[in-house]
Amino acid sequence: MRCLLFLPLLICFCGAADLKLGLLLPLNTLSGSEIATGKLVALAGLLAVEHVNRRDFGLLSSIDEFDVTPNITLFLGDTFSDVGRAVQRVLDWTQVEKAHAVVGPSSSSVAVPVSYVADAFSLPLLSHAATSASLSSHRFFSRVVPTDATYASALAKLVQSFGWKNVGILYVDSEFGAGILRDFGAAAGILNIKTDAAVRFEPGNLDSLAAAMRFLRNAIVRTVVVVAHESSLEEIARTADTAGLIGDGVTWLLGNPNVEPTTVADLRGSQELNRMFSGWIGLLRSNRTQTFSTLLGRLKPTEVDFESVPISEEELSQMPRMGACPTCGFAYDAVWTLAFAAARLRHVDFTDGAALNQAIRQVRFKGVSGYVALDPETGDPLAEERLFHVVNWAIEHDGGTERLGRKTIAQLDVSHGLQVKDESGPHWSDGSIGWTAPEDWLCGTGSIFNHSDRKCKVCPAGSFANKDTDACQLCGLGSVA
């Protein structure tokens, strides 16, 4: 296992005092697994520091007039997706390294307890990925990523647009999972969408996942909204496959815009995972269409200290292409936001956390993730998301090599619905292609799909399910059902 507990990246210019930033990310799990997206976010943050210190504004536009931005000293900390380690890292940064601000955390479940520490020490936090609405009440928490509320509404709108019924929600037992469940439920209620089942699971607990899959199977759900983090995605796919919920008529809708199945499948190099994720549908924020490869393409040893992050050039070259890191752009922009905020203070001492926090919420510029402008009161993005990309994962073959690919099949406007981009439609897990999913997938032995109410109907005693005619047929003489 390669672990990174704490490592300072010192990139100093002579003159004014440096702005000391902590970058708080999950790079590994406590069980020893590496988190691919965490590594890429770390590299995006390091690249932003390089650009700030070189005054390279090439990826930005619509910049207000600022004084020269300060140099940045960056401290990189691995949370291991563990609340206790994250809190201790922030305490160390405030008391030992004297950090002025922190980029992160990556998840709402970690961000909530860390925010209490930040409030106590007047330490500004600027998250690139924590989306729970409950965080808006913390005085020193801000974020460049939009909150869950609009995204959950878009998920409900997508379910309505496809006409999916028998919807179940599988959600991680955390602040993030509970928040999406709450916001999706509220939006679904407005659209008269009935949720047939909702079940939570404990990350890393296979028994908990297996029980959740049995619950969904018994509820005869045909669309599963998955609200989980990247570290749980492989376990979810494998457990669902064991339960017979992959390739058996279930549409899997990814309910977290910050994870990418392609990253998981590519990292493992597993054809099994390619098959399991094929047919999944997701909803990504519209700014993902920007060519993020312009950022990833700059990650060379001559420009970024690769030794600061446990990733090799070979590993980087194997990472998926554009869109593989949904939160990298937000992390890049968060570093620049803090640099611009420090420049607004017009002095070399950044220890006044309240002043720096206020300055963060006054910054305005266009970054790689879109326009950055925060609410002065809550620290949430001012721009409301209205447009999303509907994406579909499917197996692709490139020169004899199989990999999990992803394509945009439609755009979703929260106000106006779907706009089709790919007339052929999505790939489904049974191998079919089209805008109408096979409707009788999940009806088990002895049941048929009733098209009038779009539900599975168990055939009565003395009859059997004839899949060819989609009807219950009486057993012949000398036979039993």
PDB file of N, CA and C in Angstrom, residues 61-154:
ATOM      1  N   SER A  61     -10.418  33.122 -17.560  1.00  0.00           N
ATOM      2  CA  SER A  61     -10.872  34.293 -18.309  1.00  0.00           C
ATOM      3  C   SER A  61     -11.804  35.104 -17.414  1.00  0.00           C
ATOM      4  N   SER A  62     -12.215  36.282 -17.903  1.00  0.00           N
ATOM      5  CA  SER A  62     -13.123  37.170 -17.159  1.00  0.00           C
ATOM      6  C   SER A  62     -12.610  37.432 -15.750  1.00  0.00           C
ATOM      7  N   ILE A  63     -11.320  37.720 -15.646  1.00  0.00           N
ATOM      8  CA  ILE A  63     -10.694  37.933 -14.345  1.00  0.00           C
ATOM      9  C   ILE A  63     -10.825  39.389 -13.938  1.00  0.00           C
ATOM     10  N   ASP A  64     -11.245  39.630 -12.683  1.00  0.00           N
ATOM     11  CA  ASP A  64     -11.278  40.988 -12.152  1.00  0.00           C
ATOM     12  C   ASP A  64      -9.854  41.511 -12.009  1.00  0.00           C
ATOM     13  N   GLU A  65      -9.730  42.802 -11.760  1.00  0.00           N
ATOM     14  CA  GLU A  65      -8.412  43.395 -11.538  1.00  0.00           C
ATOM     15  C   GLU A  65      -7.923  43.057 -10.136  1.00  0.00           C
ATOM     16  N   PHE A  66      -6.826  42.321 -10.049  1.00  0.00           N
ATOM     17  CA  PHE A  66      -6.255  41.946  -8.766  1.00  0.00           C
ATOM     18  C   PHE A  66      -4.816  42.425  -8.683  1.00  0.00           C
ATOM     19  N   ASP A  67      -4.363  42.589  -7.458  1.00  0.00           N
ATOM     20  CA  ASP A  67      -2.928  42.742  -7.278  1.00  0.00           C
ATOM     21  C   ASP A  67      -2.255  41.425  -7.654  1.00  0.00           C
ATOM     22  N   VAL A  68      -0.950  41.441  -7.737  1.00  0.00           N
ATOM     23  CA  VAL A  68      -0.223  40.217  -8.040  1.00  0.00           C
ATOM     24  C   VAL A  68      -0.551  39.167  -6.978  1.00  0.00           C
ATOM     25  N   THR A  69      -0.946  37.978  -7.429  1.00  0.00           N
ATOM     26  CA  THR A  69      -1.303  36.920  -6.494  1.00  0.00           C
ATOM     27  C   THR A  69      -0.069  36.458  -5.725  1.00  0.00           C
ATOM     28  N   PRO A  70      -0.248  36.053  -4.468  1.00  0.00           N
ATOM     29  CA  PRO A  70       0.893  35.589  -3.674  1.00  0.00           C
ATOM     30  C   PRO A  70       1.353  34.212  -4.126  1.00  0.00           C
ATOM     31  N   ASN A  71       2.575  33.873  -3.764  1.00  0.00           N
ATOM     32  CA  ASN A  71       3.015  32.497  -3.966  1.00  0.00           C
ATOM     33  C   ASN A  71       2.291  31.598  -2.976  1.00  0.00           C
ATOM     34  N   ILE A  72       2.190  30.323  -3.324  1.00  0.00           N
ATOM     35  CA  ILE A  72       1.472  29.369  -2.492  1.00  0.00           C
ATOM     36  C   ILE A  72       2.413  28.275  -2.012  1.00  0.00           C
ATOM     37  N   THR A  73       2.338  27.968  -0.730  1.00  0.00           N
ATOM     38  CA  THR A  73       2.942  26.766  -0.180  1.00  0.00           C
ATOM     39  C   THR A  73       1.805  25.786   0.086  1.00  0.00           C
ATOM     40  N   LEU A  74       1.874  24.592  -0.494  1.00  0.00           N
ATOM     41  CA  LEU A  74       0.778  23.632  -0.422  1.00  0.00           C
ATOM     42  C   LEU A  74       1.142  22.450   0.470  1.00  0.00           C
ATOM     43  N   PHE A  75       0.223  22.083   1.365  1.00  0.00           N
ATOM     44  CA  PHE A  75       0.360  20.897   2.195  1.00  0.00           C
ATOM     45  C   PHE A  75      -0.701  19.887   1.753  1.00  0.00           C
ATOM     46  N   LEU A  76      -0.287  18.706   1.367  1.00  0.00           N
ATOM     47  CA  LEU A  76      -1.203  17.693   0.863  1.00  0.00           C
ATOM     48  C   LEU A  76      -1.466  16.649   1.932  1.00  0.00           C
ATOM     49  N   GLY A  77      -2.737  16.420   2.257  1.00  0.00           N
ATOM     50  CA  GLY A  77      -3.094  15.473   3.303  1.00  0.00           C
ATOM     51  C   GLY A  77      -4.068  14.421   2.824  1.00  0.00           C
ATOM     52  N   ASP A  78      -3.809  13.164   3.157  1.00  0.00           N
ATOM     53  CA  ASP A  78      -4.669  12.045   2.790  1.00  0.00           C
ATOM     54  C   ASP A  78      -5.635  11.766   3.942  1.00  0.00           C
ATOM     55  N   THR A  79      -6.928  11.827   3.680  1.00  0.00           N
ATOM     56  CA  THR A  79      -7.930  11.569   4.719  1.00  0.00           C
ATOM     57  C   THR A  79      -8.231  10.086   4.880  1.00  0.00           C
ATOM     58  N   PHE A  80      -7.856   9.277   3.905  1.00  0.00           N
ATOM     59  CA  PHE A  80      -8.223   7.855   3.885  1.00  0.00           C
ATOM     60  C   PHE A  80      -9.741   7.682   3.988  1.00  0.00           C
ATOM     61  N   SER A  81     -10.483   8.703   3.562  1.00  0.00           N
ATOM     62  CA  SER A  81     -11.952   8.699   3.662  1.00  0.00           C
ATOM     63  C   SER A  81     -12.418   8.482   5.097  1.00  0.00           C
ATOM     64  N   ASP A  82     -11.622   8.951   6.049  1.00  0.00           N
ATOM     65  CA  ASP A  82     -11.897   8.737   7.465  1.00  0.00           C
ATOM     66  C   ASP A  82     -12.033  10.084   8.171  1.00  0.00           C
ATOM     67  N   VAL A  83     -13.145  10.265   8.876  1.00  0.00           N
ATOM     68  CA  VAL A  83     -13.419  11.537   9.539  1.00  0.00           C
ATOM     69  C   VAL A  83     -12.339  11.882  10.558  1.00  0.00           C
ATOM     70  N   GLY A  84     -11.955  10.924  11.402  1.00  0.00           N
ATOM     71  CA  GLY A  84     -10.960  11.189  12.443  1.00  0.00           C
ATOM     72  C   GLY A  84      -9.640  11.663  11.878  1.00  0.00           C
ATOM     73  N   ARG A  85      -9.176  11.006  10.824  1.00  0.00           N
ATOM     74  CA  ARG A  85      -7.898  11.407  10.211  1.00  0.00           C
ATOM     75  C   ARG A  85      -8.008  12.796   9.582  1.00  0.00           C
ATOM     76  N   ALA A  86      -9.155  13.089   8.964  1.00  0.00           N
ATOM     77  CA  ALA A  86      -9.342  14.394   8.345  1.00  0.00           C
ATOM     78  C   ALA A  86      -9.318  15.509   9.386  1.00  0.00           C
ATOM     79  N   VAL A  87     -10.028  15.300  10.494  1.00  0.00           N
ATOM     80  CA  VAL A  87     -10.057  16.309  11.558  1.00  0.00           C
ATOM     81  C   VAL A  87      -8.663  16.523  12.135  1.00  0.00           C
ATOM     82  N   GLN A  88      -7.931  15.442  12.375  1.00  0.00           N
ATOM     83  CA  GLN A  88      -6.582  15.564  12.924  1.00  0.00           C
ATOM     84  C   GLN A  88      -5.650  16.287  11.964  1.00  0.00           C
ATOM     85  N   ARG A  89      -5.800  16.016  10.677  1.00  0.00           N
ATOM     86  CA  ARG A  89      -4.954  16.696   9.696  1.00  0.00           C
ATOM     87  C   ARG A  89      -5.197  18.195   9.728  1.00  0.00           C
ATOM     88  N   VAL A  90      -6.456  18.614   9.800  1.00  0.00           N
ATOM     89  CA  VAL A  90      -6.776  20.046   9.838  1.00  0.00           C
ATOM     90  C   VAL A  90      -6.258  20.676  11.125  1.00  0.00           C
ATOM     91  N   LEU A  91      -6.395  19.971  12.246  1.00  0.00           N
ATOM     92  CA  LEU A  91      -5.855  20.486  13.500  1.00  0.00           C
ATOM     93  C   LEU A  91      -4.344  20.681  13.411  1.00  0.00           C
ATOM     94  N   ASP A  92      -3.641  19.731  12.811  1.00  0.00           N
ATOM     95  CA  ASP A  92      -2.190  19.863  12.634  1.00  0.00           C
ATOM     96  C   ASP A  92      -1.855  21.071  11.778  1.00  0.00           C
ATOM     97  N   TRP A  93      -2.626  21.243  10.711  1.00  0.00           N
ATOM     98  CA  TRP A  93      -2.352  22.376   9.826  1.00  0.00           C
ATOM     99  C   TRP A  93      -2.571  23.716  10.531  1.00  0.00           C
ATOM    100  N   THR A  94      -3.577  23.800  11.377  1.00  0.00           N
ATOM    101  CA  THR A  94      -3.851  25.070  12.051  1.00  0.00           C
ATOM    102  C   THR A  94      -2.833  25.364  13.147  1.00  0.00           C
ATOM    103  N   GLN A  95      -2.386  24.324  13.847  1.00  0.00           N
ATOM    104  CA  GLN A  95      -1.547  24.536  15.022  1.00  0.00           C
ATOM    105  C   GLN A  95      -0.049  24.408  14.743  1.00  0.00           C
ATOM    106  N   VAL A  96       0.329  23.609  13.763  1.00  0.00           N
ATOM    107  CA  VAL A  96       1.753  23.387  13.481  1.00  0.00           C
ATOM    108  C   VAL A  96       2.198  24.138  12.232  1.00  0.00           C
ATOM    109  N   GLU A  97       1.570  23.803  11.106  1.00  0.00           N
ATOM    110  CA  GLU A  97       1.974  24.446   9.836  1.00  0.00           C
ATOM    111  C   GLU A  97       1.421  25.855   9.668  1.00  0.00           C
ATOM    112  N   LYS A  98       0.425  26.210  10.499  1.00  0.00           N
ATOM    113  CA  LYS A  98      -0.194  27.545  10.437  1.00  0.00           C
ATOM    114  C   LYS A  98      -0.792  27.824   9.061  1.00  0.00           C
ATOM    115  N   ALA A  99      -1.539  26.858   8.544  1.00  0.00           N
ATOM    116  CA  ALA A  99      -2.187  27.040   7.243  1.00  0.00           C
ATOM    117  C   ALA A  99      -3.211  28.164   7.311  1.00  0.00           C
ATOM    118  N   HIS A 100      -3.346  28.881   6.201  1.00  0.00           N
ATOM    119  CA  HIS A 100      -4.293  30.005   6.139  1.00  0.00           C
ATOM    120  C   HIS A 100      -5.672  29.569   5.653  1.00  0.00           C
ATOM    121  N   ALA A 101      -5.738  28.475   4.865  1.00  0.00           N
ATOM    122  CA  ALA A 101      -7.014  27.997   4.320  1.00  0.00           C
ATOM    123  C   ALA A 101      -6.814  26.561   3.840  1.00  0.00           C
ATOM    124  N   VAL A 102      -7.938  25.900   3.554  1.00  0.00           N
ATOM    125  CA  VAL A 102      -7.902  24.503   3.108  1.00  0.00           C
ATOM    126  C   VAL A 102      -8.811  24.336   1.899  1.00  0.00           C
ATOM    127  N   VAL A 103      -8.299  23.650   0.877  1.00  0.00           N
ATOM    128  CA  VAL A 103      -9.124  23.204  -0.245  1.00  0.00           C
ATOM    129  C   VAL A 103      -9.612  21.798   0.089  1.00  0.00           C
ATOM    130  N   GLY A 104     -10.920  21.610   0.146  1.00  0.00           N
ATOM    131  CA  GLY A 104     -11.505  20.330   0.522  1.00  0.00           C
ATOM    132  C   GLY A 104     -12.498  20.566   1.651  1.00  0.00           C
ATOM    133  N   PRO A 105     -12.992  19.484   2.258  1.00  0.00           N
ATOM    134  CA  PRO A 105     -12.808  18.080   1.915  1.00  0.00           C
ATOM    135  C   PRO A 105     -13.593  17.688   0.657  1.00  0.00           C
ATOM    136  N   SER A 106     -13.428  16.391   0.295  1.00  0.00           N
ATOM    137  CA  SER A 106     -14.046  15.896  -0.933  1.00  0.00           C
ATOM    138  C   SER A 106     -15.463  15.381  -0.736  1.00  0.00           C
ATOM    139  N   SER A 107     -15.833  15.006   0.476  1.00  0.00           N
ATOM    140  CA  SER A 107     -17.166  14.449   0.708  1.00  0.00           C
ATOM    141  C   SER A 107     -17.867  15.214   1.819  1.00  0.00           C
ATOM    142  N   SER A 108     -19.195  15.217   1.757  1.00  0.00           N
ATOM    143  CA  SER A 108     -19.981  15.934   2.760  1.00  0.00           C
ATOM    144  C   SER A 108     -19.844  15.298   4.137  1.00  0.00           C
ATOM    145  N   SER A 109     -19.759  13.962   4.192  1.00  0.00           N
ATOM    146  CA  SER A 109     -19.671  13.279   5.479  1.00  0.00           C
ATOM    147  C   SER A 109     -18.399  13.651   6.228  1.00  0.00           C
ATOM    148  N   VAL A 110     -17.330  13.949   5.498  1.00  0.00           N
ATOM    149  CA  VAL A 110     -16.087  14.413   6.119  1.00  0.00           C
ATOM    150  C   VAL A 110     -16.141  15.920   6.346  1.00  0.00           C
ATOM    151  N   ALA A 111     -16.755  16.626   5.419  1.00  0.00           N
ATOM    152  CA  ALA A 111     -16.777  18.090   5.484  1.00  0.00           C
ATOM    153  C   ALA A 111     -17.551  18.611   6.704  1.00  0.00           C
ATOM    154  N   VAL A 112     -18.599  17.915   7.118  1.00  0.00           N
ATOM    155  CA  VAL A 112     -19.412  18.415   8.238  1.00  0.00           C
ATOM    156  C   VAL A 112     -18.592  18.511   9.528  1.00  0.00           C
ATOM    157  N   PRO A 113     -17.954  17.438   9.992  1.00  0.00           N
ATOM    158  CA  PRO A 113     -17.155  17.573  11.227  1.00  0.00           C
ATOM    159  C   PRO A 113     -15.948  18.483  11.053  1.00  0.00           C
ATOM    160  N   VAL A 114     -15.335  18.466   9.879  1.00  0.00           N
ATOM    161  CA  VAL A 114     -14.187  19.348   9.640  1.00  0.00           C
ATOM    162  C   VAL A 114     -14.623  20.811   9.690  1.00  0.00           C
ATOM    163  N   SER A 115     -15.844  21.088   9.250  1.00  0.00           N
ATOM    164  CA  SER A 115     -16.350  22.470   9.262  1.00  0.00           C
ATOM    165  C   SER A 115     -16.496  23.010  10.679  1.00  0.00           C
ATOM    166  N   TYR A 116     -16.828  22.146  11.639  1.00  0.00           N
ATOM    167  CA  TYR A 116     -16.901  22.596  13.030  1.00  0.00           C
ATOM    168  C   TYR A 116     -15.518  23.028  13.524  1.00  0.00           C
ATOM    169  N   VAL A 117     -14.495  22.283  13.125  1.00  0.00           N
ATOM    170  CA  VAL A 117     -13.122  22.656  13.485  1.00  0.00           C
ATOM    171  C   VAL A 117     -12.749  23.979  12.823  1.00  0.00           C
ATOM    172  N   ALA A 118     -13.098  24.104  11.543  1.00  0.00           N
ATOM    173  CA  ALA A 118     -12.781  25.332  10.812  1.00  0.00           C
ATOM    174  C   ALA A 118     -13.472  26.538  11.435  1.00  0.00           C
ATOM    175  N   ASP A 119     -14.719  26.384  11.835  1.00  0.00           N
ATOM    176  CA  ASP A 119     -15.435  27.492  12.481  1.00  0.00           C
ATOM    177  C   ASP A 119     -14.759  27.885  13.793  1.00  0.00           C
ATOM    178  N   ALA A 120     -14.297  26.876  14.539  1.00  0.00           N
ATOM    179  CA  ALA A 120     -13.670  27.157  15.837  1.00  0.00           C
ATOM    180  C   ALA A 120     -12.352  27.898  15.686  1.00  0.00           C
ATOM    181  N   PHE A 121     -11.603  27.602  14.609  1.00  0.00           N
ATOM    182  CA  PHE A 121     -10.289  28.214  14.416  1.00  0.00           C
ATOM    183  C   PHE A 121     -10.297  29.323  13.359  1.00  0.00           C
ATOM    184  N   SER A 122     -11.479  29.710  12.892  1.00  0.00           N
ATOM    185  CA  SER A 122     -11.597  30.745  11.846  1.00  0.00           C
ATOM    186  C   SER A 122     -10.711  30.405  10.648  1.00  0.00           C
ATOM    187  N   LEU A 123     -10.797  29.141  10.217  1.00  0.00           N
ATOM    188  CA  LEU A 123     -10.011  28.652   9.088  1.00  0.00           C
ATOM    189  C   LEU A 123     -10.923  28.469   7.880  1.00  0.00           C
ATOM    190  N   PRO A 124     -10.744  29.255   6.825  1.00  0.00           N
ATOM    191  CA  PRO A 124     -11.600  29.102   5.643  1.00  0.00           C
ATOM    192  C   PRO A 124     -11.417  27.744   4.972  1.00  0.00           C
ATOM    193  N   LEU A 125     -12.537  27.077   4.698  1.00  0.00           N
ATOM    194  CA  LEU A 125     -12.557  25.854   3.892  1.00  0.00           C
ATOM    195  C   LEU A 125     -13.208  26.189   2.559  1.00  0.00           C
ATOM    196  N   LEU A 126     -12.633  25.708   1.469  1.00  0.00           N
ATOM    197  CA  LEU A 126     -13.225  25.895   0.149  1.00  0.00           C
ATOM    198  C   LEU A 126     -13.257  24.528  -0.530  1.00  0.00           C
ATOM    199  N   SER A 127     -14.443  23.927  -0.590  1.00  0.00           N
ATOM    200  CA  SER A 127     -14.550  22.563  -1.100  1.00  0.00           C
ATOM    201  C   SER A 127     -14.790  22.535  -2.601  1.00  0.00           C
ATOM    202  N   HIS A 128     -14.240  21.502  -3.223  1.00  0.00           N
ATOM    203  CA  HIS A 128     -14.388  21.265  -4.650  1.00  0.00           C
ATOM    204  C   HIS A 128     -15.414  20.160  -4.931  1.00  0.00           C
ATOM    205  N   ALA A 129     -15.943  19.508  -3.864  1.00  0.00           N
ATOM    206  CA  ALA A 129     -16.803  18.347  -4.115  1.00  0.00           C
ATOM    207  C   ALA A 129     -17.875  18.093  -3.065  1.00  0.00           C
ATOM    208  N   ALA A 130     -17.820  18.700  -1.890  1.00  0.00           N
ATOM    209  CA  ALA A 130     -18.823  18.468  -0.845  1.00  0.00           C
ATOM    210  C   ALA A 130     -20.086  19.250  -1.179  1.00  0.00           C
ATOM    211  N   THR A 131     -21.206  18.554  -1.325  1.00  0.00           N
ATOM    212  CA  THR A 131     -22.398  19.171  -1.909  1.00  0.00           C
ATOM    213  C   THR A 131     -23.620  19.243  -0.986  1.00  0.00           C
ATOM    214  N   SER A 132     -23.541  18.704   0.222  1.00  0.00           N
ATOM    215  CA  SER A 132     -24.704  18.687   1.099  1.00  0.00           C
ATOM    216  C   SER A 132     -25.161  20.093   1.458  1.00  0.00           C
ATOM    217  N   ALA A 133     -26.467  20.306   1.400  1.00  0.00           N
ATOM    218  CA  ALA A 133     -27.024  21.626   1.708  1.00  0.00           C
ATOM    219  C   ALA A 133     -26.789  22.029   3.157  1.00  0.00           C
ATOM    220  N   SER A 134     -26.625  21.059   4.062  1.00  0.00           N
ATOM    221  CA  SER A 134     -26.444  21.360   5.481  1.00  0.00           C
ATOM    222  C   SER A 134     -25.154  22.134   5.748  1.00  0.00           C
ATOM    223  N   LEU A 135     -24.204  22.059   4.832  1.00  0.00           N
ATOM    224  CA  LEU A 135     -22.921  22.738   5.027  1.00  0.00           C
ATOM    225  C   LEU A 135     -23.033  24.246   4.872  1.00  0.00           C
ATOM    226  N   SER A 136     -24.103  24.715   4.272  1.00  0.00           N
ATOM    227  CA  SER A 136     -24.251  26.157   4.020  1.00  0.00           C
ATOM    228  C   SER A 136     -24.361  26.966   5.303  1.00  0.00           C
ATOM    229  N   SER A 137     -24.664  26.316   6.415  1.00  0.00           N
ATOM    230  CA  SER A 137     -24.825  27.033   7.681  1.00  0.00           C
ATOM    231  C   SER A 137     -23.494  27.286   8.398  1.00  0.00           C
ATOM    232  N   HIS A 138     -22.411  26.690   7.930  1.00  0.00           N
ATOM    233  CA  HIS A 138     -21.115  26.875   8.582  1.00  0.00           C
ATOM    234  C   HIS A 138     -20.450  28.157   8.084  1.00  0.00           C
ATOM    235  N   ARG A 139     -20.008  28.978   9.025  1.00  0.00           N
ATOM    236  CA  ARG A 139     -19.510  30.319   8.685  1.00  0.00           C
ATOM    237  C   ARG A 139     -18.261  30.300   7.826  1.00  0.00           C
ATOM    238  N   PHE A 140     -17.396  29.302   8.029  1.00  0.00           N
ATOM    239  CA  PHE A 140     -16.120  29.304   7.319  1.00  0.00           C
ATOM    240  C   PHE A 140     -16.058  28.230   6.231  1.00  0.00           C
ATOM    241  N   PHE A 141     -17.215  27.723   5.835  1.00  0.00           N
ATOM    242  CA  PHE A 141     -17.265  26.757   4.731  1.00  0.00           C
ATOM    243  C   PHE A 141     -17.825  27.426   3.483  1.00  0.00           C
ATOM    244  N   SER A 142     -17.102  27.300   2.376  1.00  0.00           N
ATOM    245  CA  SER A 142     -17.576  27.753   1.065  1.00  0.00           C
ATOM    246  C   SER A 142     -17.291  26.636   0.067  1.00  0.00           C
ATOM    247  N   ARG A 143     -17.856  26.752  -1.111  1.00  0.00           N
ATOM    248  CA  ARG A 143     -17.610  25.723  -2.134  1.00  0.00           C
ATOM    249  C   ARG A 143     -17.773  26.304  -3.531  1.00  0.00           C
ATOM    250  N   VAL A 144     -17.012  25.751  -4.445  1.00  0.00           N
ATOM    251  CA  VAL A 144     -17.127  26.149  -5.848  1.00  0.00           C
ATOM    252  C   VAL A 144     -18.015  25.180  -6.616  1.00  0.00           C
ATOM    253  N   VAL A 145     -18.393  24.057  -5.995  1.00  0.00           N
ATOM    254  CA  VAL A 145     -19.263  23.066  -6.618  1.00  0.00           C
ATOM    255  C   VAL A 145     -20.705  23.326  -6.179  1.00  0.00           C
ATOM    256  N   PRO A 146     -21.671  23.191  -7.087  1.00  0.00           N
ATOM    257  CA  PRO A 146     -23.074  23.418  -6.707  1.00  0.00           C
ATOM    258  C   PRO A 146     -23.567  22.403  -5.682  1.00  0.00           C
ATOM    259  N   THR A 147     -24.636  22.754  -4.984  1.00  0.00           N
ATOM    260  CA  THR A 147     -25.197  21.881  -3.952  1.00  0.00           C
ATOM    261  C   THR A 147     -26.019  20.753  -4.576  1.00  0.00           C
ATOM    262  N   ASP A 148     -26.467  19.839  -3.710  1.00  0.00           N
ATOM    263  CA  ASP A 148     -27.216  18.669  -4.159  1.00  0.00           C
ATOM    264  C   ASP A 148     -28.605  19.003  -4.697  1.00  0.00           C
ATOM    265  N   ALA A 149     -29.201  20.076  -4.213  1.00  0.00           N
ATOM    266  CA  ALA A 149     -30.627  20.312  -4.453  1.00  0.00           C
ATOM    267  C   ALA A 149     -30.983  20.328  -5.933  1.00  0.00           C
ATOM    268  N   THR A 150     -30.273  21.129  -6.727  1.00  0.00           N
ATOM    269  CA  THR A 150     -30.598  21.225  -8.148  1.00  0.00           C
ATOM    270  C   THR A 150     -30.294  19.926  -8.866  1.00  0.00           C
ATOM    271  N   TYR A 151     -29.189  19.280  -8.474  1.00  0.00           N
ATOM    272  CA  TYR A 151     -28.828  18.016  -9.119  1.00  0.00           C
ATOM    273  C   TYR A 151     -29.884  16.954  -8.848  1.00  0.00           C
ATOM    274  N   ALA A 152     -30.369  16.871  -7.618  1.00  0.00           N
ATOM    275  CA  ALA A 152     -31.400  15.888  -7.288  1.00  0.00           C
ATOM    276  C   ALA A 152     -32.683  16.154  -8.071  1.00  0.00           C
ATOM    277  N   SER A 153     -33.004  17.420  -8.270  1.00  0.00           N
ATOM    278  CA  SER A 153     -34.180  17.774  -9.080  1.00  0.00           C
ATOM    279  C   SER A 153     -34.003  17.313 -10.521  1.00  0.00           C
ATOM    280  N   ALA A 154     -32.781  17.465 -11.035  1.00  0.00           N
ATOM    281  CA  ALA A 154     -32.502  17.022 -12.406  1.00  0.00           C
ATOM    282  C   ALA A 154     -32.606  15.502 -12.519  1.00  0.00           C
TER     283      ALA A 154
END
